[in-house]
Amino acid sequence: MQPIRTFNVSPSLPQRLEPLRQLAYNLHWDWNVETKDLFRRLDSDLWESSHHNPVLMLGTISQGRLTEVVEDEGFLAQMDRAARQLEAYQTERTWYEKQRSDKPKECYAYFSAEFGLVDCLPIYSGGLGVLAGDHLKSASDLGLPLVGVGLLYQQGYFAQYLNADGWQQERYLLNDFYNMPLHLERNPDGSEMRIGVQYPGRTVYARVWRVQVGTVPLYMLDTNIEPNNAYDHDITDQLYGGDIDMRIHQEIMLGIGGVQMLKALGYNVTAYHMNEGHAGFSALERTRILIQEEGLDYAAARQLVASTNIFTTHTPVPAGIDLFSPDKILYYLGHYAETFGLNKDQFLALGRESTGDLSSPFSMAVLALKMATFSNGVAQLHGVVSRQMFKGLWQSVPVQEVPIGAITNGVHARSCVAKSTQELYDRYLGPNWSSAGTDSPLWERMDAIPDEELWRNHERCRLDMVLYVREHLVKHLRDRGASPSETAQAREVLDPKVLTIGFARRFATYKRATLWMRDIERIKRIMLANKDRKVQFVIAGKAHPKDIPGKELIRDINHFIHEQNLEKQVVFVPNYDIHIARLMVAGCDIWLNTPRRPREASGTSGMKAAMNGLPNLSVLDGWWDEADYVRTGWAIGHGENYDDPNYQDEVEANAFYDLLEKEVGPLFYDRDADNLPRQWIAKMKDAIRLNCPFFNTARMVREYAERAYFSASDRYHTLTANHYAPAKELADWKGKLSNNWFNIKIKDVDISSAADIEVNQTVTVKAKVDLATLTNNDVQVELYQGAIDANGDIVNGVPVVMNYQGDESQGLSLYTADIIYTSSGLQGLSLRVLPKHQHLSSPYEPRLISWAE
């Protein structure tokens, strides 16, 4: 029966409890201990059963309980305190205001296909989404004028359960948006705000929802509305669901719809951040608006868009990049080519590395790279991998100079550190530990934390995790219809006093979730042989519904558990989510990560574990490659790369067993007269002291701001001045540059010294360059010096800018420079010419470079 009218019914609260509503609808409660405790105090059972959803709680709690707390002075005092904390948080002077108080008004938009904020908003799948959520939280902490853009999925990502054979099954639950901490955006007349996005033959409409993340709004589009047809309803149905057609529908809605939504909301965005290539189509829509609504030509519009875009890639392998066939791109987006005045091959070239390959697919990562002023990987090693992956976009540029940098990921400390551990840090380090940098003196206070207090706190966290896992397993088994004996056994899994290894992440095959099982007899011996030095495992994670090899890994682990009678010692925790993750990174003793190097872009779960005092035991990949893996954990291997995967697995499995048997286990169980593992505790303190100040999103977001947002926003204001005159001038200059670049000739290079020189001897170099119709102001001439490798190439070259000395006869320009070599051996030099313009983000932006022959 269809209703003739609908009502949005809000929770009814006594007037004295109205602050609860404001607190519930701002996700600041997720990282504010006072507020989270307040809702737990209101009704602890309802808090757990609602998946920590204060909005649902307020809508379902009994009026009797509300009447009780109105008379509870202690509760009211805590509520008022939490409300004051939120108000102070929203109005305090921030880091951003101190940095940019003299700048014009600016706004940064952060586009992501998923956001992992809290477990009661299940619209994320894993690390990418949780990172995006942490990015917004730290942007709020820092006061950045950031706005998030995403899609609101009716079913989100799947809930996982296992059948009796240990095979992953998926259940898609409907999200009840009206009982979540969401606001439906409305027009001034009270009607729903909607935007319309053009698809072939139709317009697809979406309404706008907002999640308030501290001071940062996250706006999300929802197409599950009339008058959309059934297919279009499903565009925002499942995260990463459907086929390739559904994927392009979603990415059009995210990128193109996201830009239209920001415009409808009235935001004047000065810098756009594309978190992965999913949002790449936003660049097309921004270009169209500048052409059709602002009157720019394509060259100037593209220049402005590219000068204000930031792109972060999280993908360490080509297979992880979204690719669409040329026909599909032209079918869905060919009208942009007409607007831009491009033929189909010119338009498709925006997403092709090799523009001459007319059959190659359209890459969203390539589109984003070509339309961004700043691009980065998410760890230093990932930056190296990314430069190698995409070096073809910058022909003749040495791979180490390919303009893809690295900003190492972090995690939001107040979101992932256990409540009791936060209180411990607050007492001994002070309240600013969660954002303090590596140079802060507060980290010297770590030794002031008594060993016994840190250890007993950790033991409580381990016990909390064990109790939760038991309860969670019992519920899972009952839902599956398991026997009473199975549920009884689940109540006894894990020993809260045994060395506990945690492994939790997406079940992709390269993460090698079963590497620890490679030698069954050896791992059983390590786990069980010494009754005083036992080892146990807590494992969790989901495989993508279409990833059969990933599902097989989950099944293999569960088969191993049952076949080896290890039900008490090894537990696979189904339906991994943010809540389970927080319990595990606080309650395990050591965090295991075994990716196939260099396939892990970053990996943030280990950072969360380290912030809780857990040492890491990991392959040197992602973030762990740049951590102090000696003082804060153990490295599996030495960062080797292997050609034979099977041999690699053998070597690294044995290295894991050796470490566990000879170093990890003995250190954990070496107790003094007070039954304290003093050396282990020292490692815990190092894990906190050395990892917490760097691998956090406070540092990460500051780095994005200082290296990308501020400069992109400044370029926006510069290029849009005087009705876009600087943008037009820069685009015209680039056109002149492209037309004349290949007429540049390096005519003569005169080197003052012979082939044999000494270390630190000055070598003077003079060069005559024919710049054709260009001038000295258009170019930068550089020497490029470095050691010669076995192939006769300069490696790790260093550029030295040459000085312009004026023009000589025959129209040649004279450049000079002095260089020295600081090390002996076979060294070399070359000479190159690069573009130069005051508004270029880098000399590599035009993708033009000329080398001496």
CSV table of C-alpha atoms in Angstrom, one decimal, residues 647-794:
chain,number,residue,atom,x,y,z
A,647,TYR,CA,59.9,-18.3,-3.3
A,648,GLN,CA,59.1,-15.0,-1.8
A,649,ASP,CA,56.3,-16.6,0.2
A,650,GLU,CA,58.6,-19.3,1.5
A,651,VAL,CA,61.3,-16.9,2.6
A,652,GLU,CA,59.0,-14.4,4.2
A,653,ALA,CA,56.9,-17.0,6.0
A,654,ASN,CA,60.1,-18.5,7.5
A,655,ALA,CA,61.2,-15.0,8.5
A,656,PHE,CA,57.9,-14.5,10.2
A,657,TYR,CA,58.2,-17.8,12.1
A,658,ASP,CA,61.7,-17.0,13.2
A,659,LEU,CA,60.8,-13.6,14.5
A,660,LEU,CA,57.7,-14.9,16.4
A,661,GLU,CA,59.7,-17.8,17.9
A,662,LYS,CA,62.9,-16.1,18.7
A,663,GLU,CA,62.1,-12.5,19.4
A,664,VAL,CA,58.4,-11.6,19.6
A,665,GLY,CA,57.3,-14.4,21.9
A,666,PRO,CA,60.3,-14.3,24.3
A,667,LEU,CA,60.1,-10.5,24.7
A,668,PHE,CA,56.4,-10.6,25.4
A,669,TYR,CA,56.7,-13.4,28.0
A,670,ASP,CA,59.8,-12.1,29.7
A,671,ARG,CA,58.4,-10.9,33.0
A,672,ASP,CA,60.0,-9.4,36.1
A,673,ALA,CA,59.1,-9.9,39.8
A,674,ASP,CA,56.1,-7.6,39.3
A,675,ASN,CA,54.9,-9.8,36.3
A,676,LEU,CA,55.6,-6.9,33.9
A,677,PRO,CA,57.3,-7.4,30.5
A,678,ARG,CA,59.5,-4.3,30.9
A,679,GLN,CA,61.3,-4.6,27.5
A,680,TRP,CA,58.0,-5.1,25.7
A,681,ILE,CA,56.5,-2.1,27.5
A,682,ALA,CA,59.5,-0.1,26.4
A,683,LYS,CA,58.7,-1.1,22.8
A,684,MET,CA,55.1,0.0,23.3
A,685,LYS,CA,56.3,3.4,24.5
A,686,ASP,CA,58.5,3.7,21.5
A,687,ALA,CA,55.6,2.7,19.2
A,688,ILE,CA,53.6,5.6,20.6
A,689,ARG,CA,56.3,8.2,20.9
A,690,LEU,CA,57.8,7.6,17.4
A,691,ASN,CA,54.7,6.8,15.4
A,692,CYS,CA,51.8,8.8,16.9
A,693,PRO,CA,53.2,12.3,16.1
A,694,PHE,CA,53.9,11.6,12.4
A,695,PHE,CA,51.5,8.9,11.2
A,696,ASN,CA,48.4,10.9,12.0
A,697,THR,CA,46.0,13.0,9.9
A,698,ALA,CA,46.8,16.2,11.8
A,699,ARG,CA,50.2,16.1,10.2
A,700,MET,CA,48.8,14.7,6.9
A,701,VAL,CA,46.1,17.3,6.4
A,702,ARG,CA,48.5,20.1,7.4
A,703,GLU,CA,50.8,18.8,4.7
A,704,TYR,CA,48.0,18.7,2.1
A,705,ALA,CA,47.2,22.3,3.1
A,706,GLU,CA,50.7,23.6,2.9
A,707,ARG,CA,51.8,21.7,-0.2
A,708,ALA,CA,48.6,21.7,-2.2
A,709,TYR,CA,45.5,23.5,-1.0
A,710,PHE,CA,47.1,26.9,-0.2
A,711,SER,CA,49.0,27.1,-3.5
A,712,ALA,CA,46.1,25.9,-5.6
A,713,SER,CA,43.7,28.3,-3.9
A,714,ASP,CA,46.2,31.2,-4.4
A,715,ARG,CA,46.4,30.3,-8.1
A,716,TYR,CA,42.6,30.4,-8.3
A,717,HIS,CA,42.5,33.9,-7.1
A,718,THR,CA,45.4,34.9,-9.3
A,719,LEU,CA,44.1,33.3,-12.5
A,720,THR,CA,40.5,34.5,-12.0
A,721,ALA,CA,41.4,38.2,-11.5
A,722,ASN,CA,40.3,40.8,-14.0
A,723,HIS,CA,37.7,38.5,-15.6
A,724,TYR,CA,40.1,35.6,-16.0
A,725,ALA,CA,42.8,37.6,-17.8
A,726,PRO,CA,45.8,35.7,-16.2
A,727,ALA,CA,44.2,32.3,-17.1
A,728,LYS,CA,43.7,33.4,-20.6
A,729,GLU,CA,47.2,34.8,-20.9
A,730,LEU,CA,48.7,31.6,-19.5
A,731,ALA,CA,46.7,29.4,-21.9
A,732,ASP,CA,47.8,31.6,-24.8
A,733,TRP,CA,51.4,31.4,-23.7
A,734,LYS,CA,51.2,27.6,-23.5
A,735,GLY,CA,49.8,27.5,-27.0
A,736,LYS,CA,52.7,29.6,-28.3
A,737,LEU,CA,55.1,27.4,-26.3
A,738,SER,CA,53.7,24.2,-27.9
A,739,ASN,CA,53.8,25.7,-31.4
A,740,ASN,CA,57.5,26.7,-31.1
A,741,TRP,CA,59.0,24.3,-28.6
A,742,PHE,CA,60.4,21.8,-31.0
A,743,ASN,CA,62.3,24.6,-32.9
A,744,ILE,CA,64.6,25.0,-29.8
A,745,LYS,CA,68.1,23.9,-30.6
A,746,ILE,CA,71.0,23.6,-28.1
A,747,LYS,CA,73.8,24.7,-30.5
A,748,ASP,CA,77.0,24.6,-28.6
A,749,VAL,CA,78.2,23.4,-25.2
A,750,ASP,CA,81.6,24.5,-24.0
A,751,ILE,CA,83.1,22.7,-20.9
A,752,SER,CA,86.1,24.3,-19.3
A,753,SER,CA,87.7,21.1,-18.0
A,754,ALA,CA,89.1,17.9,-19.5
A,755,ALA,CA,87.7,14.5,-18.9
A,756,ASP,CA,89.8,13.9,-15.8
A,757,ILE,CA,89.0,16.2,-12.9
A,758,GLU,CA,89.2,16.1,-9.1
A,759,VAL,CA,86.5,16.0,-6.4
A,760,ASN,CA,85.2,19.6,-5.7
A,761,GLN,CA,87.0,21.0,-8.7
A,762,THR,CA,85.0,23.8,-10.4
A,763,VAL,CA,83.8,23.1,-13.9
A,764,THR,CA,82.5,26.0,-15.9
A,765,VAL,CA,80.0,25.3,-18.6
A,766,LYS,CA,78.8,27.7,-21.3
A,767,ALA,CA,75.9,26.9,-23.7
A,768,LYS,CA,74.5,28.6,-26.7
A,769,VAL,CA,70.8,28.0,-27.3
A,770,ASP,CA,68.6,28.9,-30.2
A,771,LEU,CA,65.3,29.7,-28.6
A,772,ALA,CA,63.6,30.3,-32.0
A,773,THR,CA,60.7,32.7,-31.4
A,774,LEU,CA,60.7,32.2,-27.6
A,775,THR,CA,62.6,34.4,-25.2
A,776,ASN,CA,64.7,33.9,-22.1
A,777,ASN,CA,61.6,34.6,-20.0
A,778,ASP,CA,59.9,31.6,-21.5
A,779,VAL,CA,62.5,29.0,-20.6
A,780,GLN,CA,64.8,27.7,-17.9
A,781,VAL,CA,68.1,26.2,-19.0
A,782,GLU,CA,69.6,23.7,-16.6
A,783,LEU,CA,72.7,21.5,-16.4
A,784,TYR,CA,71.9,18.0,-15.2
A,785,GLN,CA,74.7,16.2,-13.4
A,786,GLY,CA,75.1,12.9,-11.7
A,787,ALA,CA,76.8,9.5,-11.6
A,788,ILE,CA,76.8,7.2,-14.6
A,789,ASP,CA,75.4,3.7,-14.2
A,790,ALA,CA,76.3,0.5,-16.0
A,791,ASN,CA,74.0,1.4,-18.9
A,792,GLY,CA,75.7,4.7,-19.5
A,793,ASP,CA,72.8,6.8,-18.1
A,794,ILE,CA,72.9,9.5,-15.5
